[in-house]
């Protein structure tokens, strides 16, 4: 398999959006097994089915947990580093907080093991039980200070509550204090009742809508005005935010209440967030760079699920950016987001 290279000549891409599912889940050690505690069931060769509440949630390949197989794929994608985080459904915000913390501690330790095994080719984003602020901050500290992860993955909503809600400000304050990057991924999105078609439309259509609303809530709550050192990124190119942003900007000049609420213009705030490039379309990628700036986009693939971008570096090259912008998208912006002290060679 040939190694893809970006315009500066190095195979140094950083994929900020890739997922992990463990080969097995532990038996619950508490007094009462939660009904939504996940388990694994056998499936076709090299695959297993994630079972939640007695039903198959998704059948996944062994690349979700097999570090060696994952590493074999990285050079062909033009990647030097892949940042892995839990499959979003495993964030388990709907579970009681204590068992959720136990499950997420297990997942975080599994990711740490994969990172250690990878020889520097993987980095981890941990998970925290945001349904309980004290437990979430405690797990955040473990993820950053003990496991050495650059940050965490969180959902676009926590049991239907937008991430911009005041209840989550202590968590973002802790992320800012610890220097932890935050990657926002769609989870249990709004609008499922409006979709006509198979369940896969949740990922195809509903995910971008929920990410866009999450990013908008971060703007209307002035999150980065209040937390200026926070590094926060939105998956799937920010979802619908690029389309919502002109309306939000215009609305800020029309509605006095909105104007009073916003401490900085929506466009200025949006251009301080990070976003991945996972939009599957070259004109859309160029539009995102125009909307948010060439300094704010980073590679994202959704590896190793079937619905992932297999040629992330090629997509950046095909967009016709100048060499500096292409290099920024391929690895430099991710280095800033992750707080890496040294660039990828």
Coordinates of C-alpha atoms in Angstrom, one line a residue:
X1 CA 0.0 0.0 0.0
X2 CA 1.5 3.4 -1.0
X3 CA 2.0 6.1 1.6
X4 CA 0.0 9.3 0.9
X5 CA 1.8 12.5 1.5
X6 CA 0.5 16.1 1.9
X7 CA 2.1 19.0 0.0
X8 CA 5.0 19.5 2.4
X9 CA 6.2 16.0 1.5
X10 CA 5.7 14.2 4.8
X11 CA 3.2 11.5 5.8
X12 CA 2.4 13.3 9.0
X13 CA -1.4 13.6 9.1
X14 CA -3.1 13.6 12.5
X15 CA -6.6 12.1 12.6
X16 CA -8.5 13.6 15.5
X17 CA -11.7 11.6 15.1
X18 CA -11.3 7.8 15.4
X19 CA -13.0 5.4 17.7
X20 CA -12.3 2.4 20.0
X21 CA -14.6 -0.4 21.2
X22 CA -13.0 -3.0 23.5
X23 CA -12.9 -6.6 22.6
X24 CA -14.9 -7.4 25.8
X25 CA -16.7 -5.5 28.6
X26 CA -16.1 -6.4 32.2
X27 CA -18.8 -8.0 34.3
X28 CA -20.4 -5.3 36.5
X29 CA -18.9 -5.6 40.1
X30 CA -21.7 -3.7 41.9
X31 CA -24.7 -5.1 43.7
X32 CA -27.1 -4.7 40.8
X33 CA -26.3 -5.0 37.1
X34 CA -27.6 -2.0 35.2
X35 CA -29.9 -3.0 32.4
X36 CA -27.9 -0.9 29.9
X37 CA -24.5 -2.3 30.9
X38 CA -22.9 -3.2 27.5
X39 CA -21.6 -6.6 26.5
X40 CA -20.2 -8.3 23.5
X41 CA -21.6 -11.2 21.4
X42 CA -20.0 -13.2 18.7
X43 CA -20.6 -12.2 15.1
X44 CA -19.1 -12.9 11.7
X45 CA -15.3 -13.6 11.5
X46 CA -13.2 -10.7 12.8
X47 CA -16.3 -8.9 14.1
X48 CA -18.3 -8.7 17.4
X49 CA -21.7 -7.2 18.2
X50 CA -22.1 -4.6 20.9
X51 CA -25.1 -5.5 23.0
X52 CA -26.9 -2.8 25.0
X53 CA -30.2 -3.5 26.9
X54 CA -30.3 -6.9 25.3
X55 CA -30.2 -5.6 21.7
X56 CA -27.5 -5.4 19.1
X57 CA -26.4 -1.7 18.9
X58 CA -23.7 -2.1 16.3
X59 CA -21.5 -4.9 14.9
X60 CA -17.9 -3.8 14.7
X61 CA -14.7 -5.2 13.3
X62 CA -11.6 -6.2 15.3
X63 CA -9.9 -3.0 14.2
X64 CA -11.8 -1.3 17.0
X65 CA -9.6 -3.1 19.5
X66 CA -6.7 -4.7 17.6
X67 CA -3.9 -2.1 17.8
X68 CA -1.7 -3.9 15.3
X69 CA -4.4 -4.0 12.6
X70 CA -5.2 -0.3 13.1
X71 CA -1.6 0.6 12.8
X72 CA -1.3 -1.2 9.5
X73 CA -3.9 1.1 8.0
X74 CA -2.4 4.4 9.1
X75 CA 0.3 4.9 6.5
X76 CA -2.1 4.3 3.6
X77 CA -4.3 7.1 5.0
X78 CA -1.3 9.5 5.2
X79 CA -1.4 9.4 9.0
X80 CA 1.4 9.6 11.5
X81 CA -0.9 9.9 14.5
X82 CA -4.4 8.8 15.2
X83 CA -6.4 10.1 18.2
X84 CA -8.8 7.5 19.5
X85 CA -11.9 7.9 21.7
X86 CA -14.7 5.7 22.7
X87 CA -17.6 4.8 20.4
X88 CA -20.0 7.6 21.5
X89 CA -22.8 5.3 22.6
X90 CA -20.4 4.1 25.3
X91 CA -20.3 7.5 27.0
X92 CA -23.4 6.2 28.9
X93 CA -24.8 9.5 30.2
X94 CA -28.2 7.7 30.7
X95 CA -26.7 5.2 33.1
X96 CA -26.6 5.8 36.9
X97 CA -23.5 7.8 37.6
X98 CA -21.5 5.3 39.7
X99 CA -21.7 2.4 37.2
X100 CA -21.1 4.8 34.3
X101 CA -17.9 5.9 36.0
X102 CA -16.7 2.3 36.4
X103 CA -17.4 1.6 32.7
X104 CA -15.7 4.7 31.6
X105 CA -12.7 4.1 33.8
X106 CA -12.4 0.7 32.1
X107 CA -12.6 2.3 28.6
X108 CA -10.0 4.9 29.5
X109 CA -7.6 2.2 30.7
X110 CA -8.2 0.2 27.6
X111 CA -7.4 3.2 25.4
X112 CA -4.3 3.9 27.5
X113 CA -3.2 0.3 26.8
X114 CA -3.6 0.8 23.1
X115 CA -1.7 4.1 23.2
X116 CA 1.2 2.4 25.1
X117 CA 1.2 -0.5 22.6
X118 CA 1.2 1.8 19.5
X119 CA 4.8 3.2 19.9
X120 CA 3.6 6.8 19.6
X121 CA 1.2 6.3 16.7
X122 CA -1.9 6.6 18.8
X123 CA -3.1 9.2 21.4
X124 CA -6.2 9.0 23.5
X125 CA -9.2 11.1 24.4
X126 CA -10.9 9.8 27.5
X127 CA -14.5 9.8 28.6
X128 CA -16.1 11.2 31.8
X129 CA -19.6 10.7 33.4
X130 CA -21.0 14.1 32.8
X131 CA -24.3 13.2 34.5
X132 CA -22.4 13.7 37.7
X133 CA -20.2 16.8 37.8
X134 CA -18.0 15.7 40.8
X135 CA -17.4 12.3 39.2
X136 CA -16.8 13.8 35.8
X137 CA -14.1 16.2 37.1
X138 CA -12.5 13.4 39.1
X139 CA -12.3 11.2 36.0
X140 CA -11.1 14.1 33.9
X141 CA -8.2 14.6 36.4
X142 CA -7.4 10.9 36.1
X143 CA -7.5 10.9 32.3
X144 CA -5.1 14.0 32.1
X145 CA -2.9 13.6 35.1
X146 CA -2.6 9.9 35.5
X147 CA -3.1 8.5 31.9
X148 CA -1.5 11.5 30.2
X149 CA -4.2 12.0 27.6
X150 CA -4.4 15.3 25.9
X151 CA -8.1 15.6 26.5
X152 CA -11.6 14.0 26.4
X153 CA -14.5 13.3 24.2
X154 CA -17.9 14.5 25.2
X155 CA -21.4 14.2 23.7
X156 CA -23.2 16.9 21.8
X157 CA -25.9 16.7 24.5
X158 CA -26.0 15.2 28.0
X159 CA -29.4 13.5 28.3
X160 CA -31.0 16.2 26.1
X161 CA -29.2 19.1 27.8
X162 CA -27.0 21.2 25.5
X163 CA -23.4 21.5 26.3
X164 CA -23.7 25.3 26.6
X165 CA -26.0 25.0 29.6
X166 CA -24.6 26.6 32.8
X167 CA -24.6 23.2 34.6
X168 CA -21.5 22.1 32.6
X169 CA -19.5 25.2 33.3
X170 CA -17.5 23.6 36.2
X171 CA -16.4 20.9 33.8
X172 CA -15.2 23.3 31.2
X173 CA -13.5 25.3 33.9
X174 CA -11.6 22.2 35.0
X175 CA -10.7 21.4 31.3
X176 CA -9.3 24.9 31.0
X177 CA -7.4 24.6 34.3
X178 CA -5.9 21.2 33.3
X179 CA -5.2 22.2 29.7
X180 CA -7.5 19.4 28.4
X181 CA -8.8 19.5 24.8
X182 CA -12.5 18.7 24.4
X183 CA -13.8 16.9 21.3
X184 CA -17.6 17.1 20.9
X185 CA -19.2 14.1 19.1
X186 CA -22.9 13.7 18.3
X187 CA -24.8 11.4 20.5
X188 CA -28.5 10.4 20.7
X189 CA -29.4 13.3 18.5
X190 CA -32.6 15.4 18.4
X191 CA -34.9 15.0 15.4
X192 CA -35.0 11.3 15.1
X193 CA -38.8 11.3 14.9
X194 CA -38.5 13.5 11.8
X195 CA -36.4 11.0 9.8
X196 CA -38.0 8.7 7.2
X197 CA -35.9 5.6 6.5
X198 CA -33.6 3.1 8.2
X199 CA -31.8 3.6 11.5
X200 CA -28.5 4.4 9.7
X201 CA -30.0 7.9 9.0
X202 CA -29.2 8.7 12.6
X203 CA -25.5 8.8 11.7
X204 CA -26.0 10.2 8.2
X205 CA -28.5 13.0 8.9
X206 CA -29.2 13.5 12.6
X207 CA -25.7 13.6 13.9
X208 CA -24.7 16.8 12.0
X209 CA -27.8 18.6 13.2
X210 CA -27.1 17.8 16.8
X211 CA -23.5 18.9 16.5
X212 CA -24.5 22.1 14.9
X213 CA -26.9 22.8 17.8
X214 CA -24.2 22.0 20.4
X215 CA -21.8 24.4 18.7
X216 CA -24.5 27.1 18.6
X217 CA -25.2 26.6 22.3
X218 CA -21.5 27.1 23.0
X219 CA -21.7 30.4 21.1
X220 CA -25.0 31.7 22.7
X221 CA -23.6 30.8 26.2
X222 CA -20.4 32.7 25.4
X223 CA -18.3 29.7 26.4
X224 CA -15.0 30.8 24.9
X225 CA -15.5 34.4 26.0
X226 CA -15.8 33.1 29.6
X227 CA -13.2 30.3 29.1
X228 CA -10.7 31.8 26.6
X229 CA -8.0 29.2 27.1
X230 CA -10.4 26.3 26.5
X231 CA -9.7 24.2 23.3
X232 CA -12.9 22.7 22.0
X233 CA -13.6 20.9 18.7
X234 CA -16.8 19.8 17.0
X235 CA -17.0 16.7 14.9
X236 CA -18.4 16.3 11.4
X237 CA -17.2 19.7 10.3
X238 CA -19.3 21.4 13.0
X239 CA -22.4 19.8 11.6
X240 CA -25.0 22.4 10.5
X241 CA -23.2 25.3 12.2
X242 CA -21.7 26.8 9.0
X243 CA -25.3 27.1 7.7
X244 CA -26.7 28.4 11.0
X245 CA -24.0 30.9 11.6
X246 CA -25.1 33.6 9.1
X247 CA -28.6 33.5 10.6
X248 CA -27.2 33.8 14.1
X249 CA -25.0 36.7 13.1
X250 CA -27.9 38.5 11.4
X251 CA -30.2 37.7 14.3
X252 CA -27.7 39.3 16.7
X253 CA -28.3 42.6 14.9
X254 CA -32.0 42.3 14.8
X255 CA -33.2 40.9 18.1
X256 CA -32.2 43.1 21.1
X257 CA -32.4 40.2 23.6
X258 CA -29.9 38.2 21.5
X259 CA -27.6 41.1 21.1
X260 CA -27.6 41.6 24.8
X261 CA -26.9 37.9 25.4
X262 CA -23.9 37.7 23.1
X263 CA -20.7 39.1 24.5
X264 CA -18.9 38.6 21.2
X265 CA -20.2 38.2 17.7
X266 CA -21.2 34.7 16.6
X267 CA -18.7 34.7 13.8
X268 CA -15.8 35.7 16.0
X269 CA -16.7 33.0 18.5
X270 CA -17.2 30.3 15.8
X271 CA -13.7 31.1 14.5
X272 CA -12.2 30.2 17.8
X273 CA -13.6 26.6 17.8
X274 CA -11.8 23.7 16.1
X275 CA -13.6 21.4 13.7
X276 CA -12.8 18.1 11.9
X277 CA -12.8 17.7 8.1
X278 CA -15.2 14.8 8.1
X279 CA -17.7 16.2 5.5
X280 CA -17.1 13.9 2.5
X281 CA -17.2 16.7 0.0
X282 CA -14.5 19.1 -1.4
X283 CA -16.7 22.2 -1.9
X284 CA -18.0 21.8 1.6
X285 CA -14.5 21.6 3.0
X286 CA -13.6 24.8 1.2
X287 CA -16.7 26.4 2.5
X288 CA -15.8 25.5 6.1
X289 CA -12.3 26.9 5.7
X290 CA -13.9 30.1 4.4
X291 CA -16.4 30.2 7.3
X292 CA -14.2 29.2 10.2
X293 CA -10.6 29.9 9.0
X294 CA -7.8 27.7 7.8
X295 CA -6.4 27.6 11.3
X296 CA -9.4 25.8 12.8
X297 CA -9.9 22.6 10.7
X298 CA -8.3 19.2 11.5
X299 CA -8.4 15.8 9.9
X300 CA -11.2 13.5 11.1
X301 CA -12.1 10.0 9.7
X302 CA -14.5 8.1 12.0
X303 CA -12.1 5.1 11.6
X304 CA -12.7 2.2 11.8
X305 CA -16.4 2.2 11.2
X306 CA -17.7 1.5 7.6
X307 CA -18.9 5.1 7.4
X308 CA -15.4 6.7 7.5
X309 CA -13.2 8.7 5.3
X310 CA -10.5 6.4 3.9
X311 CA -8.5 9.2 2.1
X312 CA -8.5 12.2 4.5
X313 CA -5.2 13.7 3.2
X314 CA -6.2 13.3 -0.4
X315 CA -9.4 15.2 0.3
X316 CA -7.4 18.1 1.6
X317 CA -5.1 18.0 -1.3
X318 CA -8.0 17.9 -3.8
X319 CA -9.5 21.1 -2.3
X320 CA -6.7 23.2 -3.9
X321 CA -5.5 25.0 -0.7
X322 CA -2.1 26.6 -0.6
X323 CA 0.7 24.6 1.0
X324 CA 0.5 26.4 4.3
X325 CA -3.3 25.9 4.6
X326 CA -3.0 22.3 3.6
X327 CA -0.3 21.6 6.1
X328 CA -2.4 23.3 8.8
X329 CA -5.4 21.1 8.1
X330 CA -3.3 17.9 7.8
X331 CA -1.4 18.3 11.1
X332 CA -0.5 21.7 12.4
X333 CA -4.0 22.7 13.7
X334 CA -4.3 19.3 15.4
X335 CA -1.0 19.8 17.1
X336 CA -2.4 23.1 18.5
X337 CA -5.7 21.5 19.6
X338 CA -4.0 18.6 21.3
X339 CA -1.3 20.8 22.9
X340 CA 1.6 18.9 21.4
X341 CA 4.8 20.5 22.4
X342 CA 6.5 19.2 19.2
X343 CA 5.2 18.8 15.7
X344 CA 4.9 15.5 13.9
X345 CA 8.1 15.0 11.9

